[in-house]
PDB file of C-alpha atoms in Angstrom:
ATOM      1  CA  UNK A   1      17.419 -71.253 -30.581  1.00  0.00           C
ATOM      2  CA  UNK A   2      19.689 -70.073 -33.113  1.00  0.00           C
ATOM      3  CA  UNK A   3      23.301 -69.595 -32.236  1.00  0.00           C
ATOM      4  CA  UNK A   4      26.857 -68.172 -33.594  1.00  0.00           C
ATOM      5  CA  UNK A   5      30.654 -68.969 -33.223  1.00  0.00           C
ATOM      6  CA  UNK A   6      33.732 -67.469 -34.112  1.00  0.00           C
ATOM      7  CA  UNK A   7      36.042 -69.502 -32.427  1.00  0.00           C
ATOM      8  CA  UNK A   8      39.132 -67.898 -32.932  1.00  0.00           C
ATOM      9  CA  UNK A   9      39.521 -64.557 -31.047  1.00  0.00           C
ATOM     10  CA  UNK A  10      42.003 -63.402 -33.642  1.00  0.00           C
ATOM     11  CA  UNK A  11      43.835 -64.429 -36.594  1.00  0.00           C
ATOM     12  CA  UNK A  12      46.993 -62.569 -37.623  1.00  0.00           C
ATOM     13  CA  UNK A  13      48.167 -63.016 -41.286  1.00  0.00           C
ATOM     14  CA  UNK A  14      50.663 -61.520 -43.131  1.00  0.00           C
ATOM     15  CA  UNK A  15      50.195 -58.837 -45.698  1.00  0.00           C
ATOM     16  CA  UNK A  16      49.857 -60.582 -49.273  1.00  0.00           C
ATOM     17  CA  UNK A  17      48.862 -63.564 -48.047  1.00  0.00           C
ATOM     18  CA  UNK A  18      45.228 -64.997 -47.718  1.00  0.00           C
ATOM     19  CA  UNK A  19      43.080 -64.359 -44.916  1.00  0.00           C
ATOM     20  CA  UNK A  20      40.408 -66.557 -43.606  1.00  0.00           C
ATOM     21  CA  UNK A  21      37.683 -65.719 -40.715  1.00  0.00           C
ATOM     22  CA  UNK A  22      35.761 -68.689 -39.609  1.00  0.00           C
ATOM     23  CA  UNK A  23      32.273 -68.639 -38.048  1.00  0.00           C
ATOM     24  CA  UNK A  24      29.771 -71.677 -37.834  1.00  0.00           C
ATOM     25  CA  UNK A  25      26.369 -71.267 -36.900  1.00  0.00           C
ATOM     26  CA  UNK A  26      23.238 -72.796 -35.612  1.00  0.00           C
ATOM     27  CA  UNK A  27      19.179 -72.114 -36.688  1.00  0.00           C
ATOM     28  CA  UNK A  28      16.170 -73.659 -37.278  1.00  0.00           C
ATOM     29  CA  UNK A  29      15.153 -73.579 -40.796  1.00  0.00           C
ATOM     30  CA  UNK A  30      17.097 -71.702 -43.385  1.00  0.00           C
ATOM     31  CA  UNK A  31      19.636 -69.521 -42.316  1.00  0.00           C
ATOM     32  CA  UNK A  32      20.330 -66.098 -43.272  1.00  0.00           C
ATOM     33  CA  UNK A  33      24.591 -65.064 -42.552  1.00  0.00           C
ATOM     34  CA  UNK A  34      25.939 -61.990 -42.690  1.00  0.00           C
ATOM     35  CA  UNK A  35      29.431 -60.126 -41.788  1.00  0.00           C
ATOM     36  CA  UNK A  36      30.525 -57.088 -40.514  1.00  0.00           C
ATOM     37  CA  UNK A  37      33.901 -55.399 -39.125  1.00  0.00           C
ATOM     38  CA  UNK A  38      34.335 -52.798 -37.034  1.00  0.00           C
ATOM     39  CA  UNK A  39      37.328 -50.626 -37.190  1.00  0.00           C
ATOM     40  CA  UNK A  40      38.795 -48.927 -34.017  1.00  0.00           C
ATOM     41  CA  UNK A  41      36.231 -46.371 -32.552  1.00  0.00           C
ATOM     42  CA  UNK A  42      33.872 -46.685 -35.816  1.00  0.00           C
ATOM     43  CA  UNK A  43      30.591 -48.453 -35.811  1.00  0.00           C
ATOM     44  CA  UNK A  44      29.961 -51.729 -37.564  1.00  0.00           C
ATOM     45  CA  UNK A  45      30.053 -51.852 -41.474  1.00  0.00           C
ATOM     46  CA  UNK A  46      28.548 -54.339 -43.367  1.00  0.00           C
ATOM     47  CA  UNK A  47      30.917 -56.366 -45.622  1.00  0.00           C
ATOM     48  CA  UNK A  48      27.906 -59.174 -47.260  1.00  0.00           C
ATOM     49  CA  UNK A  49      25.320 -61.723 -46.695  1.00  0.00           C
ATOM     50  CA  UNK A  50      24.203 -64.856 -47.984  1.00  0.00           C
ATOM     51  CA  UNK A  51      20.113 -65.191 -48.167  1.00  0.00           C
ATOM     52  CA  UNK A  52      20.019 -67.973 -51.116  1.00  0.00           C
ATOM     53  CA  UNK A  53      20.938 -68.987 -54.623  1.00  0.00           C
ATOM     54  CA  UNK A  54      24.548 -69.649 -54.769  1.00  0.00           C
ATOM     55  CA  UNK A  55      26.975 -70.765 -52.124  1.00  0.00           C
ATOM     56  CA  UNK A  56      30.199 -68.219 -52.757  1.00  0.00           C
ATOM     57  CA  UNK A  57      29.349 -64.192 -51.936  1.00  0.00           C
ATOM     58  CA  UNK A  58      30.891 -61.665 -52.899  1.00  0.00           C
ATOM     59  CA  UNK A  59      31.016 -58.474 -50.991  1.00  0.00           C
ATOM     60  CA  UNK A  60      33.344 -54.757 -49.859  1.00  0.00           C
ATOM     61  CA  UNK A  61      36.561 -54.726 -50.325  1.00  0.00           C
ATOM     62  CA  UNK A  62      37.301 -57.751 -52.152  1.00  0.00           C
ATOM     63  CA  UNK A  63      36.076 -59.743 -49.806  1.00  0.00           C
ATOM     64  CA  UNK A  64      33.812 -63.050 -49.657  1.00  0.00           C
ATOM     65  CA  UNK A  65      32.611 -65.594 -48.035  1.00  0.00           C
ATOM     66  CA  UNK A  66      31.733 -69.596 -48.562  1.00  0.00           C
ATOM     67  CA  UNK A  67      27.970 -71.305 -47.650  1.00  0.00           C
ATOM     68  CA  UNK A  68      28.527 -74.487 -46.409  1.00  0.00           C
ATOM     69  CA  UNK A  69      25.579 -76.067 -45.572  1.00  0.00           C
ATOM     70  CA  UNK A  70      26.638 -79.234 -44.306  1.00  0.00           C
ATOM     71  CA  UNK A  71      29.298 -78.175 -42.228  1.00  0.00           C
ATOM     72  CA  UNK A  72      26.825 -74.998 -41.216  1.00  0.00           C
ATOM     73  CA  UNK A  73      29.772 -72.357 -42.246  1.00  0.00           C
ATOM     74  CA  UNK A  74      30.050 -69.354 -43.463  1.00  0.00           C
ATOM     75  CA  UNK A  75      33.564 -68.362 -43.277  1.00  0.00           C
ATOM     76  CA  UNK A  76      35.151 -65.253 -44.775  1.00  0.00           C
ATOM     77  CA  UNK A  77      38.091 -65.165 -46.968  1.00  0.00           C
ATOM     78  CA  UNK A  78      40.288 -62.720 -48.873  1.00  0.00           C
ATOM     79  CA  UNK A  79      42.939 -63.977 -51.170  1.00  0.00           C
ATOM     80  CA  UNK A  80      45.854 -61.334 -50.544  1.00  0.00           C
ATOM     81  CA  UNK A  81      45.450 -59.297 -46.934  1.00  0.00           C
ATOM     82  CA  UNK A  82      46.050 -55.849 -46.741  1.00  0.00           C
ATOM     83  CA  UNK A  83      47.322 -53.622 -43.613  1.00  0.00           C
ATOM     84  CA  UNK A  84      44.430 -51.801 -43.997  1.00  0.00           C
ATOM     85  CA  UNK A  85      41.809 -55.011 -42.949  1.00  0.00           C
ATOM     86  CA  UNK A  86      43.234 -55.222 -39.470  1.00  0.00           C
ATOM     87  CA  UNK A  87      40.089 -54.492 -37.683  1.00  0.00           C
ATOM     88  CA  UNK A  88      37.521 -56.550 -35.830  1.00  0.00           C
ATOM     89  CA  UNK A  89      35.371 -58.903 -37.814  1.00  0.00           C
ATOM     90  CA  UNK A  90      31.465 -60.047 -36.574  1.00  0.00           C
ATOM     91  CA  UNK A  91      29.492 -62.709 -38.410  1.00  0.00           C
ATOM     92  CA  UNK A  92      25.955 -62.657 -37.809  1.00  0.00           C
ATOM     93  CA  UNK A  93      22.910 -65.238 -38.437  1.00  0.00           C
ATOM     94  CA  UNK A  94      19.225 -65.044 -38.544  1.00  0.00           C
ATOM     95  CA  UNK A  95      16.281 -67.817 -40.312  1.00  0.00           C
ATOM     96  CA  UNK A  96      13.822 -67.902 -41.490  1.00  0.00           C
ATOM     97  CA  UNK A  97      11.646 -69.237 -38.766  1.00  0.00           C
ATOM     98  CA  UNK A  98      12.578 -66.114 -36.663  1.00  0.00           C
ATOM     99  CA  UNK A  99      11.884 -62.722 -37.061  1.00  0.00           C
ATOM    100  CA  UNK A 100      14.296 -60.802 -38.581  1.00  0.00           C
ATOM    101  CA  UNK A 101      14.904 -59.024 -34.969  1.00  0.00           C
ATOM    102  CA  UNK A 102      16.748 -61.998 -33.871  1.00  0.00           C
ATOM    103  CA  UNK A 103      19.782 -61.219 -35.697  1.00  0.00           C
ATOM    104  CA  UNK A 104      22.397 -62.597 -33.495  1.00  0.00           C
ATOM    105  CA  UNK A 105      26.099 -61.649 -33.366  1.00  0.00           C
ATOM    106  CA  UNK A 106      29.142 -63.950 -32.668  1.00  0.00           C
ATOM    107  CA  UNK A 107      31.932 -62.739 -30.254  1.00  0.00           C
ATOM    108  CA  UNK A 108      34.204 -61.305 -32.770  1.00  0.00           C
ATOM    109  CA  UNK A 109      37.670 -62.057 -34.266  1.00  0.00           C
ATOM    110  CA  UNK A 110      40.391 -59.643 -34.353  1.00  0.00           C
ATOM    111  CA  UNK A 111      42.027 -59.757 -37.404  1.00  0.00           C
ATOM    112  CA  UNK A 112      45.987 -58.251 -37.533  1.00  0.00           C
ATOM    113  CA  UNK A 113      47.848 -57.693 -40.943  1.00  0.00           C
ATOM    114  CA  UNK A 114      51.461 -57.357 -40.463  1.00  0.00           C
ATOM    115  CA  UNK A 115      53.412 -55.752 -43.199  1.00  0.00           C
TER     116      UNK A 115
ATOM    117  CA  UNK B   1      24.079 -38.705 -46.306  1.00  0.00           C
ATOM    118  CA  UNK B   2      22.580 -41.965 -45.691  1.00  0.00           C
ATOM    119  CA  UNK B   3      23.236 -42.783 -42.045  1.00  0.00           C
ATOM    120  CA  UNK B   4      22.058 -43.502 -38.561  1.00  0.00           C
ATOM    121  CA  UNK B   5      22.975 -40.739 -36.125  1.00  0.00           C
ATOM    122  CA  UNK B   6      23.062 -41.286 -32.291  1.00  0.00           C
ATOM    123  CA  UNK B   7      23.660 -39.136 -29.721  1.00  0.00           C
ATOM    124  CA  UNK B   8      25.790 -38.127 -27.270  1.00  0.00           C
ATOM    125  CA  UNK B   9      28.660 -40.253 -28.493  1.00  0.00           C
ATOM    126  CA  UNK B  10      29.889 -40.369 -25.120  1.00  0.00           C
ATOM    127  CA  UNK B  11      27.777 -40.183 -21.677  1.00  0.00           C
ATOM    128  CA  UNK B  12      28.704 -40.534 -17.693  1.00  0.00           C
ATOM    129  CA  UNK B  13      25.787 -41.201 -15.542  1.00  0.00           C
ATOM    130  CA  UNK B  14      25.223 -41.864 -11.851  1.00  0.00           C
ATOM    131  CA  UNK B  15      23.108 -44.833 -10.524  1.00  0.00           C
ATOM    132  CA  UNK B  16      19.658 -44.233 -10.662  1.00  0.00           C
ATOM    133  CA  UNK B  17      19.267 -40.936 -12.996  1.00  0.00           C
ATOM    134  CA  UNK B  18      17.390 -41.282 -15.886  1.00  0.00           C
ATOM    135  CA  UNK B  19      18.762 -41.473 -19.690  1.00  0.00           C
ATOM    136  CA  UNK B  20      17.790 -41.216 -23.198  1.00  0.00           C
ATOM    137  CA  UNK B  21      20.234 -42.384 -25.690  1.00  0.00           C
ATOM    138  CA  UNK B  22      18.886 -41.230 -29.273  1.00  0.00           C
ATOM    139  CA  UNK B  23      18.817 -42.884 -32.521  1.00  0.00           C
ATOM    140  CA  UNK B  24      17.611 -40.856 -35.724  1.00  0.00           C
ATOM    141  CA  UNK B  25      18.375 -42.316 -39.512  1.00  0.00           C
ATOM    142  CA  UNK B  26      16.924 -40.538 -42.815  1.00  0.00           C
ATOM    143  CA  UNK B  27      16.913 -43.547 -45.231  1.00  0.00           C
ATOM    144  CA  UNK B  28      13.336 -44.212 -44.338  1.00  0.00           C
ATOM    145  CA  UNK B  29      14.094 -47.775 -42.828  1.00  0.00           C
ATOM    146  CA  UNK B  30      11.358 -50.055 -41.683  1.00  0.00           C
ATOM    147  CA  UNK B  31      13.518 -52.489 -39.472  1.00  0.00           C
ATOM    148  CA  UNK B  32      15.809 -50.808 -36.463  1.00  0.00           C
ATOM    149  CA  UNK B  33      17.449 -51.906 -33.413  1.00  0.00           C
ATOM    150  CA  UNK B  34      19.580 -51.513 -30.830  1.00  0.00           C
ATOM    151  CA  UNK B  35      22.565 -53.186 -29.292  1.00  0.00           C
ATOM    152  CA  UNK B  36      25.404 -53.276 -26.411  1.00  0.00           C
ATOM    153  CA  UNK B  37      29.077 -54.367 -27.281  1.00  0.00           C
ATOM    154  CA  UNK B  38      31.359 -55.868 -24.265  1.00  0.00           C
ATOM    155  CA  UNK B  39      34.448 -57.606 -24.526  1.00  0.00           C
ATOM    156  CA  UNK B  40      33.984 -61.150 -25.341  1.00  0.00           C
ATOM    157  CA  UNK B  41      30.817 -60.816 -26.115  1.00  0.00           C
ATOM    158  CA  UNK B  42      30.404 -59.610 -29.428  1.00  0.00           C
ATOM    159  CA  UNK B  43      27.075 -57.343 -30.188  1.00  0.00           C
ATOM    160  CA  UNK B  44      23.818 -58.640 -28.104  1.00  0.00           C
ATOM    161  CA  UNK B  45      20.447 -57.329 -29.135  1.00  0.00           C
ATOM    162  CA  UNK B  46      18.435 -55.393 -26.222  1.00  0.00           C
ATOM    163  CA  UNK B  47      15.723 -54.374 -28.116  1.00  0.00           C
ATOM    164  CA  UNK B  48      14.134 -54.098 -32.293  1.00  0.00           C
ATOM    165  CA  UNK B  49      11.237 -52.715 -33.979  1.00  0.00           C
ATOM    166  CA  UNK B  50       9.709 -53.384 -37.290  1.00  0.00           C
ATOM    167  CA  UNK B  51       7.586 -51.061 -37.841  1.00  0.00           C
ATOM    168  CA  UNK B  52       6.207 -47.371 -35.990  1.00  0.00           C
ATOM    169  CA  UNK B  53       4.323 -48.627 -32.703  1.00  0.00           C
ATOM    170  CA  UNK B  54       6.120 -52.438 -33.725  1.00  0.00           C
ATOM    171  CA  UNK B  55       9.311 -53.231 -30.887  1.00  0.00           C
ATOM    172  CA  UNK B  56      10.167 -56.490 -29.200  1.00  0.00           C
ATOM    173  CA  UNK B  57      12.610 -57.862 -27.008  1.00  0.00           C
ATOM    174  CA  UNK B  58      15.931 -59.267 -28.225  1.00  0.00           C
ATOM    175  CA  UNK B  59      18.066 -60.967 -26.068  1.00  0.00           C
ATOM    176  CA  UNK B  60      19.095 -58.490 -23.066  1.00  0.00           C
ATOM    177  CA  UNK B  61      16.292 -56.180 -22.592  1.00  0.00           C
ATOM    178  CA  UNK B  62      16.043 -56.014 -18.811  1.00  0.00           C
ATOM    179  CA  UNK B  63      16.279 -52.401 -17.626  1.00  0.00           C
ATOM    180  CA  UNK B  64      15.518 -50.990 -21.062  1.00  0.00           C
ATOM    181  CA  UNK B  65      12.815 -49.594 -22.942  1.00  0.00           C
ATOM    182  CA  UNK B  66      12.313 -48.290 -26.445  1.00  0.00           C
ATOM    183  CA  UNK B  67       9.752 -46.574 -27.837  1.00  0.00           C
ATOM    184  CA  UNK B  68       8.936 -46.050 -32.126  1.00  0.00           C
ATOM    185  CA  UNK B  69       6.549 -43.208 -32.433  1.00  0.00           C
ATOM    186  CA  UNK B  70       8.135 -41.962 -35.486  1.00  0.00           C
ATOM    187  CA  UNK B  71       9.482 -44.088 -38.368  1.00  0.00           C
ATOM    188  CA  UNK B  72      12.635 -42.457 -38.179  1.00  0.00           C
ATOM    189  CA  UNK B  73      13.519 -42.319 -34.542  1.00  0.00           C
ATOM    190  CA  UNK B  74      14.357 -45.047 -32.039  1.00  0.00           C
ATOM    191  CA  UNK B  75      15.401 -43.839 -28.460  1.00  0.00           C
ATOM    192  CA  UNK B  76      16.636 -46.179 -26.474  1.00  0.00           C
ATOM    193  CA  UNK B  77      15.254 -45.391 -22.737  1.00  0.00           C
ATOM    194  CA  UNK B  78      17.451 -46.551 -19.113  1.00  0.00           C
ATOM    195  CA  UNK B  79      14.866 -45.645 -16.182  1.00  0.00           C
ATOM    196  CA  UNK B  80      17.242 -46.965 -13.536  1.00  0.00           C
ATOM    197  CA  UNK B  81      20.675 -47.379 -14.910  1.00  0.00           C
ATOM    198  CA  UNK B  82      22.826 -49.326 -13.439  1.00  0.00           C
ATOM    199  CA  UNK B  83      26.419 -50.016 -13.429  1.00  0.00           C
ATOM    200  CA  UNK B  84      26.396 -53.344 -14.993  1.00  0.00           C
ATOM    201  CA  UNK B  85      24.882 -51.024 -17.881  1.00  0.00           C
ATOM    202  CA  UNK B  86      27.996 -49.429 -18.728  1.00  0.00           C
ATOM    203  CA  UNK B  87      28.186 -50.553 -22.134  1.00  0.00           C
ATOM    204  CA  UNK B  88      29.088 -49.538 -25.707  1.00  0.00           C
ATOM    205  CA  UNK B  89      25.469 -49.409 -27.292  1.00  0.00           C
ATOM    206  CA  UNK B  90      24.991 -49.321 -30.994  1.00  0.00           C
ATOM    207  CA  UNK B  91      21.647 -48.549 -33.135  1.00  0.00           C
ATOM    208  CA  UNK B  92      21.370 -50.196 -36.360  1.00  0.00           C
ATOM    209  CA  UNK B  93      18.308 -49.820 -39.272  1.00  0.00           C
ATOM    210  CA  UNK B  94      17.753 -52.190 -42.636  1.00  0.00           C
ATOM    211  CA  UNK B  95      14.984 -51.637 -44.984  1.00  0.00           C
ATOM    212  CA  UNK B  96      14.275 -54.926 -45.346  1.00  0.00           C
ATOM    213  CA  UNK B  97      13.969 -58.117 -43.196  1.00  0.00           C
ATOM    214  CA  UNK B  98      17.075 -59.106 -44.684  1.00  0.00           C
ATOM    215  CA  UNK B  99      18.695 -55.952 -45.759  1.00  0.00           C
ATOM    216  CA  UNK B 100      22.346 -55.124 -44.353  1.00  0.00           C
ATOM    217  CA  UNK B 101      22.191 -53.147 -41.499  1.00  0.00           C
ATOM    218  CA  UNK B 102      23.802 -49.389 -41.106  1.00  0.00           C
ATOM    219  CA  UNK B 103      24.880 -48.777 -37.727  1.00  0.00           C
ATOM    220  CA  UNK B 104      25.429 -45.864 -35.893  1.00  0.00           C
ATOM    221  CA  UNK B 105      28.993 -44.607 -34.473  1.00  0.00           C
ATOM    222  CA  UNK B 106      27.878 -45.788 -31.069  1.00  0.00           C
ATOM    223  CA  UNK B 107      27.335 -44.633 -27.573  1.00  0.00           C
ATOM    224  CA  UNK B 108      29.766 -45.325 -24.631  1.00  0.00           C
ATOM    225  CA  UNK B 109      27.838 -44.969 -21.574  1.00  0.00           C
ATOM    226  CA  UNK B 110      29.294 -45.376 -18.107  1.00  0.00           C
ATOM    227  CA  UNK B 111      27.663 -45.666 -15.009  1.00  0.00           C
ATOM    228  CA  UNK B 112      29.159 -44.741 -11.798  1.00  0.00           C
TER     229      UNK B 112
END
């Protein structure tokens, strides 16, 4: 069964300074990570994924995030925070032993940017 | 405008009375599904289809049902709700098995 933590329930940064999201995961076979946030009463957004090839994605709003396959992470980082990416952060995992349909979410992590 | 509509945004139910939660998108999208959102429990998939006349069960699909007749549509069906169904439910839809998904603004359904 494949499985995904966040295991901070929020981060707060200041603004200008880097900003890291952490989420680990668990799958048979070769995993396929994504991330989202959600800002208040919005739906989810997509922000990137990793499928192969190589290990550092980059995706919206200057954001990215690190493959680690050893330490099965995929965290997501952003080198100077902005007030504006206070919002609520999922990362996500499927394989490729599953069908696509089990895209499974992790809990969340509420990310706060003070100025 | 590429996007996944839902409707109604917001919906108050009693016990017991039957509900339809729709789930349209126009960028011809194979893959679609739908989810709740608690607190603390991040996004949980109730149900997903890959195809018209193609849905299985995700991981909370008791006292749902789905149907795909249409490539474009993807209602998401209570029978029976109940109040441990009061829930923030979201419908998503890739066009590929590993495509980002667009999601819909959401539903908040309450059950009283």
């Amino acid at each position: 069964a494949q499985s995904v933590a966040q295991p901070e329930d929020q981060v707060n940064v200041a603004e200008g300074n880097p900003l890291t999201v952490k989420c680990t995961y668990s799958v048979s076979g070769n995993p396929y990570l994504f991330w989202y946030v959600q800002y208040p009463n919005r739906g989810l957004q997509f922000l990137l994924k990793y499928i192969t090839g190589d290990n550092l994605v980059k995706g919206s709003y200057g954001f990215e995030a690190e493959f680690n396959k050893s330490q099965t992470s995929f965290h997501l980082k952003k080198p100077s925070a902005l007030v504006s990416d206070s919002a609520l952060y999922f990362c996500a995992v499927s394989s490729s032993r599953d069908s696509w349909g089990k895209l499974q979410f992790g809990a969340g992590t509420q990310v706060v940017v003070t100025p | 405008e590429a996007q996944v509509t839902q409707n109604p945004r917001y919906l108050i139910t009693v016990t017991g009375k039957k509900l339809t939660v729709t789930c349209s998108q126009n960028m011809n999208h194979e893959y679609m599904s739908w989810y709740r959102q608690d607190p603390g429990l991040g996004l949980r998939q109730i149900y997903y289809s890959m195809n018209v006349e193609v849905t299985d069960k995700g991981d909370v699909p008791e006292g749902y049902k789905v149907s795909r007749k249409e490539k474009r549509n993807f209602p998401l069906i209570l029978e029976s709700p109940s109040p441990n169904q009061t829930s923030l439910y979201f419908c998503a839809s890739s066009f590929g098995a590993v495509g980002g998904y667009t999601f819909g603004s959401g539903t908040r359904l309450t059950v009283v």
